[in-house]
Coordinates of C-alpha atoms and ligand atoms in Angstrom, one line a residue:
X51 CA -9.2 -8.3 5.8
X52 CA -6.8 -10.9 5.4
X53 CA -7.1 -14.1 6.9
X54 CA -4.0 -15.5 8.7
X55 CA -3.4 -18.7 6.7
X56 CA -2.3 -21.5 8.7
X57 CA 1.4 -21.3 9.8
X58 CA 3.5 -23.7 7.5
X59 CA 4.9 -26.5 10.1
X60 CA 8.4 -27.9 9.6
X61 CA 6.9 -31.5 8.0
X62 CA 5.4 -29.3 5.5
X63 CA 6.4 -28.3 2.3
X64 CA 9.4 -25.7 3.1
X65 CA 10.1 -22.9 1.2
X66 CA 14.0 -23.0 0.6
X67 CA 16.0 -20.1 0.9
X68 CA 15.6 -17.6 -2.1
X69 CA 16.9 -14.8 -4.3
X70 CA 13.9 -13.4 -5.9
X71 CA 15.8 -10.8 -8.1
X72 CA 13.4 -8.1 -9.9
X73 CA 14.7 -6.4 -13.0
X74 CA 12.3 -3.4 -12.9
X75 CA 12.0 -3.3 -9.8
X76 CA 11.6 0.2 -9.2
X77 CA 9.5 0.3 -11.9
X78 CA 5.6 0.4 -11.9
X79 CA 4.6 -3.4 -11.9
X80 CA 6.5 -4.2 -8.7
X81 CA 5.2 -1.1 -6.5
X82 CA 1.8 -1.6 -7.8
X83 CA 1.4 -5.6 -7.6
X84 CA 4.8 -7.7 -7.2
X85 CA 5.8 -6.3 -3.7
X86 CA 2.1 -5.7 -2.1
X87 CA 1.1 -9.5 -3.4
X88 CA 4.9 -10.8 -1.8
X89 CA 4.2 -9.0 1.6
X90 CA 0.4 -10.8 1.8
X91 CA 2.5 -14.1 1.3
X92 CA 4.9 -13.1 3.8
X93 CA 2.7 -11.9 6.2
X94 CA 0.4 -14.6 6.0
X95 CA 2.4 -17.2 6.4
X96 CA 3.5 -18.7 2.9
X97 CA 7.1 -17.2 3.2
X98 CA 7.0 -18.2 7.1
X99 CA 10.0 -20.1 7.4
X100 CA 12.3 -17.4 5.9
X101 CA 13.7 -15.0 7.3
X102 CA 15.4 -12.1 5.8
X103 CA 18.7 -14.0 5.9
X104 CA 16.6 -17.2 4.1
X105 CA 14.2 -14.7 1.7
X106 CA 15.9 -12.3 0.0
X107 CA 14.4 -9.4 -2.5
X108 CA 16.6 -7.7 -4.4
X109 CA 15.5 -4.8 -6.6
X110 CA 17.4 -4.1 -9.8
X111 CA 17.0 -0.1 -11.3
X112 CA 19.0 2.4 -12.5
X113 CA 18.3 5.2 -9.5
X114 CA 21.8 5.2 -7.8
X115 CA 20.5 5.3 -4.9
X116 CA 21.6 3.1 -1.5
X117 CA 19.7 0.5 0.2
X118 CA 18.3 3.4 3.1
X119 CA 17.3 5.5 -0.2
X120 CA 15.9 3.1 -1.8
X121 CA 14.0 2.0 0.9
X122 CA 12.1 5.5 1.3
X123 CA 11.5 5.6 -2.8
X124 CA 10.0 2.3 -2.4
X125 CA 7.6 3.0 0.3
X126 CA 6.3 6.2 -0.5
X127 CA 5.5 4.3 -4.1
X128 CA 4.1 1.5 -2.5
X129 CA 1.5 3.4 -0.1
X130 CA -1.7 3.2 -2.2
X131 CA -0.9 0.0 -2.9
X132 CA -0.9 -2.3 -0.2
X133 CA -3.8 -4.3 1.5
X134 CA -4.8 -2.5 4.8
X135 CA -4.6 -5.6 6.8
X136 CA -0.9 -6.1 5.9
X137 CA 0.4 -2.6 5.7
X138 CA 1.6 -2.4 9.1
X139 CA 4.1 -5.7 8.2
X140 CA 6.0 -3.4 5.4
X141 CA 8.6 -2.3 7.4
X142 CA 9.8 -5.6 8.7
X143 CA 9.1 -6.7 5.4
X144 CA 12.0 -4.1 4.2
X145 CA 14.1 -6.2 5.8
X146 CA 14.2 -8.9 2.9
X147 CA 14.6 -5.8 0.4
X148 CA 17.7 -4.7 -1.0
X149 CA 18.6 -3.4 -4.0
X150 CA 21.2 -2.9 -6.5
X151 CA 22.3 -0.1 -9.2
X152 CA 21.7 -1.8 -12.5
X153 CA 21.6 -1.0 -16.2
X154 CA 20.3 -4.0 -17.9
X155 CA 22.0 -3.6 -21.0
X156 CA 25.4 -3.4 -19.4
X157 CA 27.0 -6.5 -19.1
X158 CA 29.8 -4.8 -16.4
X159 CA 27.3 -3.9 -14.3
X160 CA 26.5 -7.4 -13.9
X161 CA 29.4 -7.9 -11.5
X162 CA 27.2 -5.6 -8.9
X163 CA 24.8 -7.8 -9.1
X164 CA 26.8 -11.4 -8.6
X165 CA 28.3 -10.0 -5.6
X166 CA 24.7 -9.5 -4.4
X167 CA 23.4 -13.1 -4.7
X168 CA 24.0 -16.0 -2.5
X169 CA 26.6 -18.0 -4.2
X170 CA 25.6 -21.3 -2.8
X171 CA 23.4 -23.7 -5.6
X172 CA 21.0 -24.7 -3.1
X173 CA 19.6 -21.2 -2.9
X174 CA 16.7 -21.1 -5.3
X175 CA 17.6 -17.8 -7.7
X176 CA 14.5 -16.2 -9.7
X177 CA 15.1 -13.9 -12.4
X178 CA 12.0 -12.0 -12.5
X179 CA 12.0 -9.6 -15.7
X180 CA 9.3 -7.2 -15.5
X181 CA 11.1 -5.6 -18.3
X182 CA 9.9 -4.6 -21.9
X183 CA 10.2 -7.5 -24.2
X184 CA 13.1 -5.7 -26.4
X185 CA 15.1 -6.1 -23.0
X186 CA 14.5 -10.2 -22.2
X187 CA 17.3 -11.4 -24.9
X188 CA 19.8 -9.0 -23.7
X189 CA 19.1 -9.3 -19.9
X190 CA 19.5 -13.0 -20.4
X191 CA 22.3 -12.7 -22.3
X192 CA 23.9 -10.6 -19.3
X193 CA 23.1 -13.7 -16.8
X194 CA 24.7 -16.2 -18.4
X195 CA 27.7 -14.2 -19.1
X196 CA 27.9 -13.1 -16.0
X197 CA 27.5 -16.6 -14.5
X198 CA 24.5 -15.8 -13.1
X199 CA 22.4 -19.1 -14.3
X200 CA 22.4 -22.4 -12.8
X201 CA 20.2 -25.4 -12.9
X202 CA 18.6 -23.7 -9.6
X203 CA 17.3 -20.6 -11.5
X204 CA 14.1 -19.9 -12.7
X205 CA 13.2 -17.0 -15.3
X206 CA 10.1 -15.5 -14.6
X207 CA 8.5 -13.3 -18.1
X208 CA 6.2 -10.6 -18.1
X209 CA 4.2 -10.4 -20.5
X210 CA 3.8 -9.6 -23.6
X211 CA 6.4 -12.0 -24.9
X212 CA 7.6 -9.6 -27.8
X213 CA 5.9 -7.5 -30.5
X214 CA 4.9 -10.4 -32.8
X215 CA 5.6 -13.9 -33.8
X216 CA 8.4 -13.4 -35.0
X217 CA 9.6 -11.4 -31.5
X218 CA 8.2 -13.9 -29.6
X219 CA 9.9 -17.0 -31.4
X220 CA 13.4 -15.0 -30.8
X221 CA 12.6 -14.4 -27.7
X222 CA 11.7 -18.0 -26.5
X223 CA 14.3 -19.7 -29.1
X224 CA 17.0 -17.2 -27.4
X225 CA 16.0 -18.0 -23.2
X226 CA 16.3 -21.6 -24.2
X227 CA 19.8 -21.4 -24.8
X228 CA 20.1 -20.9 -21.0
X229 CA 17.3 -22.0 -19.3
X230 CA 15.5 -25.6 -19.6
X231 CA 11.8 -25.3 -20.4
X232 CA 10.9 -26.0 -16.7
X233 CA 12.8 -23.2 -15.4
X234 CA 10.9 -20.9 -17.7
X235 CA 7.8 -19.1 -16.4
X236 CA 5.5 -17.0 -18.3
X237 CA 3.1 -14.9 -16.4
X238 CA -0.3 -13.6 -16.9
X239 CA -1.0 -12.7 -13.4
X240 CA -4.9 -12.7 -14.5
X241 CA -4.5 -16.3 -13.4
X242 CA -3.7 -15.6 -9.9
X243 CA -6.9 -14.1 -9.8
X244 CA -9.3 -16.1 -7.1
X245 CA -12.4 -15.7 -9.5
X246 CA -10.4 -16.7 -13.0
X247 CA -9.4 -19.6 -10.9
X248 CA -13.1 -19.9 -9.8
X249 CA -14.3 -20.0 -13.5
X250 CA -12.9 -23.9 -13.5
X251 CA -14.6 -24.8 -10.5
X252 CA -17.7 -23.4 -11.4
X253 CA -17.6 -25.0 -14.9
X254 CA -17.0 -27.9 -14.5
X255 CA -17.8 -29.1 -10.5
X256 CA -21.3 -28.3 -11.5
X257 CA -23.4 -29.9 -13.4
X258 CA -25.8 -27.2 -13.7
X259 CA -23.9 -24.9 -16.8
X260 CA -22.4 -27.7 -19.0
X261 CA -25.6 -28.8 -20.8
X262 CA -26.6 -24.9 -21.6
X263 CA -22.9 -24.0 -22.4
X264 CA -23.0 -24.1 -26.1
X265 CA -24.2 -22.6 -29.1
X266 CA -27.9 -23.9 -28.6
X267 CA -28.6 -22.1 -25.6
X268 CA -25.9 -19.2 -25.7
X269 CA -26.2 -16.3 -27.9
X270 CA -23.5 -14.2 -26.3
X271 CA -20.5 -13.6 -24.4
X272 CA -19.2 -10.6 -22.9
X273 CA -15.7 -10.2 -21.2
X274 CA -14.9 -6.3 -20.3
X275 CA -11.7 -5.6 -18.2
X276 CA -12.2 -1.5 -18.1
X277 CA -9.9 0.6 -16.0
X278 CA -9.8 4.1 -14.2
X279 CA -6.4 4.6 -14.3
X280 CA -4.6 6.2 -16.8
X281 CA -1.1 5.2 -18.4
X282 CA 0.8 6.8 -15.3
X283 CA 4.4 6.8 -15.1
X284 CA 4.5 3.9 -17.6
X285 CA 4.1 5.9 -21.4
X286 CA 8.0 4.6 -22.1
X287 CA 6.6 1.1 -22.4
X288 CA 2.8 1.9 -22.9
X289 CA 3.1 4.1 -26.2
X290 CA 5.4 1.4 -27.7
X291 CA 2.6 -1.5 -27.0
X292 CA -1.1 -0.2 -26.8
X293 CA -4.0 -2.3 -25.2
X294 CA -4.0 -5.5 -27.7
X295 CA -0.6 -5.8 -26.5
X296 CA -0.6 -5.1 -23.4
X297 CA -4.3 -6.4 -22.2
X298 CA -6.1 -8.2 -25.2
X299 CA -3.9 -10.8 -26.2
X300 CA -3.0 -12.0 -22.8
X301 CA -5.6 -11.3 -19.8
X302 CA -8.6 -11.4 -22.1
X303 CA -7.9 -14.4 -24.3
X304 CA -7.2 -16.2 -21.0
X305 CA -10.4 -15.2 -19.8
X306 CA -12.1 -16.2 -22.9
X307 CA -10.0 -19.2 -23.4
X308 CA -11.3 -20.6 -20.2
X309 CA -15.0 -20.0 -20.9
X310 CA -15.3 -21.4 -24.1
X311 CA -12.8 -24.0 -23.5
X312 CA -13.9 -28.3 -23.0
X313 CA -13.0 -29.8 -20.1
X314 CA -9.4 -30.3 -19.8
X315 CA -8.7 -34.4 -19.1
X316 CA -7.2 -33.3 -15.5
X317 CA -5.8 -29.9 -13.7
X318 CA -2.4 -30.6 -15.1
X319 CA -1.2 -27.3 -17.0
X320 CA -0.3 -29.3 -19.9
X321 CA -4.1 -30.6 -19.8
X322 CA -5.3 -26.9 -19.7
X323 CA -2.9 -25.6 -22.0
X324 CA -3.8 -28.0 -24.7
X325 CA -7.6 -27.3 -24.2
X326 CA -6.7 -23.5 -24.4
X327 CA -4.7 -24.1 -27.2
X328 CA -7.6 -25.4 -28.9
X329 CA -9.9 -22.7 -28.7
X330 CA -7.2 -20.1 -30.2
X331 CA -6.4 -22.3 -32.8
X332 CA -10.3 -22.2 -33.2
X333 CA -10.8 -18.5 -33.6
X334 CA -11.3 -17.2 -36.5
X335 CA -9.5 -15.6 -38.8
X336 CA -9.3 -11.4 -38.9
X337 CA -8.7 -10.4 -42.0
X338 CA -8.7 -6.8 -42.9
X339 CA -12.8 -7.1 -43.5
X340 CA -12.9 -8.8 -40.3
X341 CA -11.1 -6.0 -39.3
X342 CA -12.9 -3.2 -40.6
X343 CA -16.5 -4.8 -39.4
X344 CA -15.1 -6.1 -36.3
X345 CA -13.0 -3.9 -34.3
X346 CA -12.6 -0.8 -33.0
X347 CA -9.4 1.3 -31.1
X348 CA -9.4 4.4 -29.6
X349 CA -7.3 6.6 -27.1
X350 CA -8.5 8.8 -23.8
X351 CA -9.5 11.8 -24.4
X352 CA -9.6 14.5 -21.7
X353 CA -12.1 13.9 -19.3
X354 CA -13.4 14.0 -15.4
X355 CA -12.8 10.8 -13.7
X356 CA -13.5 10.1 -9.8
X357 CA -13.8 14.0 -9.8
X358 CA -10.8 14.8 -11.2
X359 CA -9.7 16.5 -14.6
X360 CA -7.2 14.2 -16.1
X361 CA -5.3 14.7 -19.5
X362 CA -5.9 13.0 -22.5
X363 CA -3.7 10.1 -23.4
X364 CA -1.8 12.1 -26.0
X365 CA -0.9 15.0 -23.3
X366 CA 0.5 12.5 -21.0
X367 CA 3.8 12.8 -19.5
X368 CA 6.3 10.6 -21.7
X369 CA 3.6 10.1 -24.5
X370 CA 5.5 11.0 -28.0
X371 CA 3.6 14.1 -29.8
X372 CA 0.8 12.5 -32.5
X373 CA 1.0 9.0 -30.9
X374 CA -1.7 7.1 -32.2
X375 CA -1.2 4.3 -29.6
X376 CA -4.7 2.7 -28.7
X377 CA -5.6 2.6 -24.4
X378 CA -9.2 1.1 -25.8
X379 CA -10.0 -1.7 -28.0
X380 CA -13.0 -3.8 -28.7
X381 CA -13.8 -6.7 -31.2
X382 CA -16.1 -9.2 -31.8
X383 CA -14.3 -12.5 -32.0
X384 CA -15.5 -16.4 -33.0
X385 CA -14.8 -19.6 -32.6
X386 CA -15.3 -22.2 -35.1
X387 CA -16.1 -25.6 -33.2
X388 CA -19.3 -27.2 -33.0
X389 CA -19.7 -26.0 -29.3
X390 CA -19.5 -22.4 -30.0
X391 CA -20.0 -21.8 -34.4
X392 CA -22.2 -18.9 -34.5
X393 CA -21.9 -17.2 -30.9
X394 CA -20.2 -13.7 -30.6
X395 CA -17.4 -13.6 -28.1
X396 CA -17.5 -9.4 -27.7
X397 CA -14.0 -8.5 -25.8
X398 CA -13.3 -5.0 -24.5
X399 CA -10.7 -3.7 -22.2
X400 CA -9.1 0.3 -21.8
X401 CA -8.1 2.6 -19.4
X402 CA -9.8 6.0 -18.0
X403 CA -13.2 4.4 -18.3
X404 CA -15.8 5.6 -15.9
X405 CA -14.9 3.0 -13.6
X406 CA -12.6 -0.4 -12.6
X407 CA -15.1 -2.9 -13.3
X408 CA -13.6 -6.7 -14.6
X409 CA -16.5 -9.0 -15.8
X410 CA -17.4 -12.2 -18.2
X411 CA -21.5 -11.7 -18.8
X412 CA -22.5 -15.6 -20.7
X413 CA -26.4 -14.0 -22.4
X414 CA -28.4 -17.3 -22.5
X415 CA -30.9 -17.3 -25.5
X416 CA -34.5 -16.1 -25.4
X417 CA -37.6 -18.0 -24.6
X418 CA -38.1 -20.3 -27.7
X419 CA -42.0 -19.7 -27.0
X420 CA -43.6 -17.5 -24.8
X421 CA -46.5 -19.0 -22.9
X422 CA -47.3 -15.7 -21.0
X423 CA -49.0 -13.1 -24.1
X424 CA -49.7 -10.2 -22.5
X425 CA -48.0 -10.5 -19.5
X426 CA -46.9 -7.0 -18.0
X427 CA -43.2 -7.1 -18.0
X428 CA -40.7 -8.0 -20.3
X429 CA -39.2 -11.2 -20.2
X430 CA -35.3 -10.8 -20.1
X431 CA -32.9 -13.3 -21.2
X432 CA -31.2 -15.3 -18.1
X433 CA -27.8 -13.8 -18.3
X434 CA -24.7 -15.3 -15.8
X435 CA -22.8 -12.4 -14.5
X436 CA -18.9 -13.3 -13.2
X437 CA -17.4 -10.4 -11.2
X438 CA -13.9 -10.5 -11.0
X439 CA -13.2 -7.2 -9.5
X440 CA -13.9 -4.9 -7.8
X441 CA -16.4 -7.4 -6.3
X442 CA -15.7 -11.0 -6.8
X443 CA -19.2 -13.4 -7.2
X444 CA -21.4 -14.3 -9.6
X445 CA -25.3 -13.2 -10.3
X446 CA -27.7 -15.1 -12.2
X447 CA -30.1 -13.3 -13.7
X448 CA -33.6 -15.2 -13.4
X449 CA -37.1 -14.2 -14.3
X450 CA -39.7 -14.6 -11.1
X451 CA -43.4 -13.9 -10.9
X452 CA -43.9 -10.6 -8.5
X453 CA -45.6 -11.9 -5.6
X454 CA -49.3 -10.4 -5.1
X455 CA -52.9 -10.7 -7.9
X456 CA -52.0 -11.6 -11.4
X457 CA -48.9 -12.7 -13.6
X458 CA -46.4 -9.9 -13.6
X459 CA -43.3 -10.7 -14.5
X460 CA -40.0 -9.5 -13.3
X461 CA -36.1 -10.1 -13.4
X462 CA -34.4 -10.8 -10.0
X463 CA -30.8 -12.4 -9.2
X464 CA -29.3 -14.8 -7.0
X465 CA -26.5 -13.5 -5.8
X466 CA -22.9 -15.2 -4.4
X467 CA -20.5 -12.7 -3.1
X468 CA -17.3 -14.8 -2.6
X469 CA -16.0 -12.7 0.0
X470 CA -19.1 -12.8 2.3
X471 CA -18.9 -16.5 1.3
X472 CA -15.8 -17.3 1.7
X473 CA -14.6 -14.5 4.4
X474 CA -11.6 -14.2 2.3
X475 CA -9.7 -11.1 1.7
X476 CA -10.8 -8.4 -1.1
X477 CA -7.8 -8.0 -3.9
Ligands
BG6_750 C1 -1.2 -5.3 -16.5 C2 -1.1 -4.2 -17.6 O1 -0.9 -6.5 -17.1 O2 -2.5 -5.4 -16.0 C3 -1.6 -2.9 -17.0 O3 0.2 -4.1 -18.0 C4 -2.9 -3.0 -16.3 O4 -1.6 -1.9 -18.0 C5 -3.0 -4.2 -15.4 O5 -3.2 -1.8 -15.6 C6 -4.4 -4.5 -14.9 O6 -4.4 -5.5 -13.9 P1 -5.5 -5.6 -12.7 O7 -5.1 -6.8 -12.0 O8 -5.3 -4.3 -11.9 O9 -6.8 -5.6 -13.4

């Protein structure tokens, strides 16, 4: 359940009016996460103030369809998407919706798009591009043609931010023709996440980890994002990026970034970046040994999952015939600092696994000496187990004595569920 936040007051910080305009936003992304996480914040209070006159939505596709249409497209692709305790708020919610005919690459159809904007400056206007990358130059190129962009605008990327290096250079060299750097947003919505978010707290507002979090006392790290799902309706933009694109080098470097990270000087995301920056920098090298010995790709086959037959990757609707496009990868990645020289980083993520489980596991060392010879029971390792979904918490895995005659060993947990803890929604 959600928890109504408290109601914004008007001495508070005020949302001002807005144009949050969506390029793909009939796509996957915004049925499945933009619009469900908007109508929480609307119905819980962060988008109070607005009304529909004051918050505005509006969808760019290339359905021709009219606002009513689109309307009923959108909410029968929405359904399995939106958090119980809000649902019932989606058709007022429509109300901020609207939606324009749009072909990103052509400029003329721009003029649709101008005439659906609030001309006044003071009206914050987002540019959200949940796009493929080989769209973002031409899209922007499009605005500011168009006269779309002023010093009220924001541009909101999706990742990933091009193919390569060199895409990604283009790409950022080419939006900072038209935006400043502070109107540029770059999104890895894994940072949303309450429990990514929680990884900070629990680092460093405890004392407890920081003394054990290093090479000395580590001898592993695990961070798995595996998914049910399949590639869906999304094979256009999935075959042409694979899961290093499209999960590794974004949501799990985060991830690991912010484990094996030191302690930033302050919260400031220039603080953070910097200390993220350093742990990239830090990893080492693949070559194509590294490679070889080090990582490993695959695709879905076909397969039973949740009871249901479902094709394998290459049979998928929109999949091109002999794609060798990988939905799995794994590799074992290092870091060369003093804090971490040594300790295996294994990173895993892909889609139609046996289930949606997100997790970091930190594997501390084992006993240096054992002071318990033959003791029934084996001693485990203490391992720290993050959750990030479908459960949030953590679970530390301790070894206790088994209460009763003798010295039996045995591993047991204590256990924080952030929801029970918390009473806070589940995502
Ligand atoms: C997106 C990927 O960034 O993250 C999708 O493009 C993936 O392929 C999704 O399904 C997973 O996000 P979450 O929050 O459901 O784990």
């Amino acid at each position: 359940m959600v928890q109504p936040r408290q109601k914004r007051t008007a001495t508070q910080d005020i949302i001002p009016p807005l144009d949050l305009v969506i390029f793909g936003g009939s796509g996957d992304l915004a049925a499945r996460k933009l619009l469900p996480a908007l109508l929480i914040r609307y119905q819980t209070g962060e988008l109070a103030l607005q009304t529909s006159a004051q918050f505005r939505i509006i969808c760019l596709g290339q359905r021709p369809l009219d606002r009513e249409s689109f309307h009923q497209f959108l909410s029968e692709k929405v359904a399995d998407h939106l958090d119980p305790s809000v649902a019932a708020a989606w058709p007022n919610f429509l109300s901020c919706i609207h939606y324009v005919c749009l072909d990103a690459a052509s400029p003329k159809d721009y003029l649709a798009l101008k005439a659906a904007v609030r001309e006044d400056n003071s009206v914050v206007r987002i540019f959200y591009l949940s796009t493929p990358p080989d769209l973002f130059t031409g899209i922007v190129e499009n605005l500011a043609s168009a006269g779309l962009v002023h010093k009220n605008c924001r541009l909101v990327l999706e990742k990933p931010l091009g193919r390569d290096l060199a895409s990604a250079r283009a790409i950022n060299a080419h939006v900072q023709r038209y935006f400043e750097e502070r109107q540029i947003f770059r999104i890895d919505h894994y940072l949303g996440k309450e429990t990514v978010q929680n990884l900070l707290a629990l680092r460093f507002g405890n004392v407890l980890f920081e003394p054990l979090w290093r090479r000395e006392w580590v001898s592993d790290v695990q961070i798995t994002i595996a998914e049910d799902i399949g590639v869906g309706s999304r094979a256009g933009y999935y075959d042409r990026t694979g899961a290093l694109r499209d999960m590794l080098q974004n949501h799990l470097l985060q991830l690991l970034c912010i484990v094996a990270m030191e302690p930033p000087t302050s919260l400031s995301p220039d603080a953070v970046r910097d200390e993220k920056l350093k742990i990239i920098k830090a990893l080492k090298p693949f070559g194509p040994t590294e490679i070889a010995n080090n990582v490993v790709r695959g695709a879905y086959r076909a397969g039973m999952v949740n009871g249901t037959m479902t094709d394998a990757y290459v049979d998928e609707d929109g999949v091109p015939a002999g794609s060798t496009t990988e939905t799995y990868v794994a590799l074992k990645a290092e870091i060369n600092s003093w804090r971490w020289a040594g300790v295996p980083f294994f990173l895993r993520t892909g889609k139609r696994m046996p289930e949606r489980v997100a997790e970091i596991v930190v594997r501390f060392r084992a006993l240096p000496h054992s002071i318990f010879p033959g003791v029934t029971g084996a001693v485990h390792p203490n391992t720290l187990h993050i959750s990030l979904q479908p459960d949030e918490g953590l679970r530390l895995r301790l070894m206790a004595k088994t209460p009763g005659e003798g010295m039996h060993l045995r591993a047991t947990e204590l256990e924080l569920d952030f929801h029970e803890a918390f009473k806070t929604p589940r995502m």
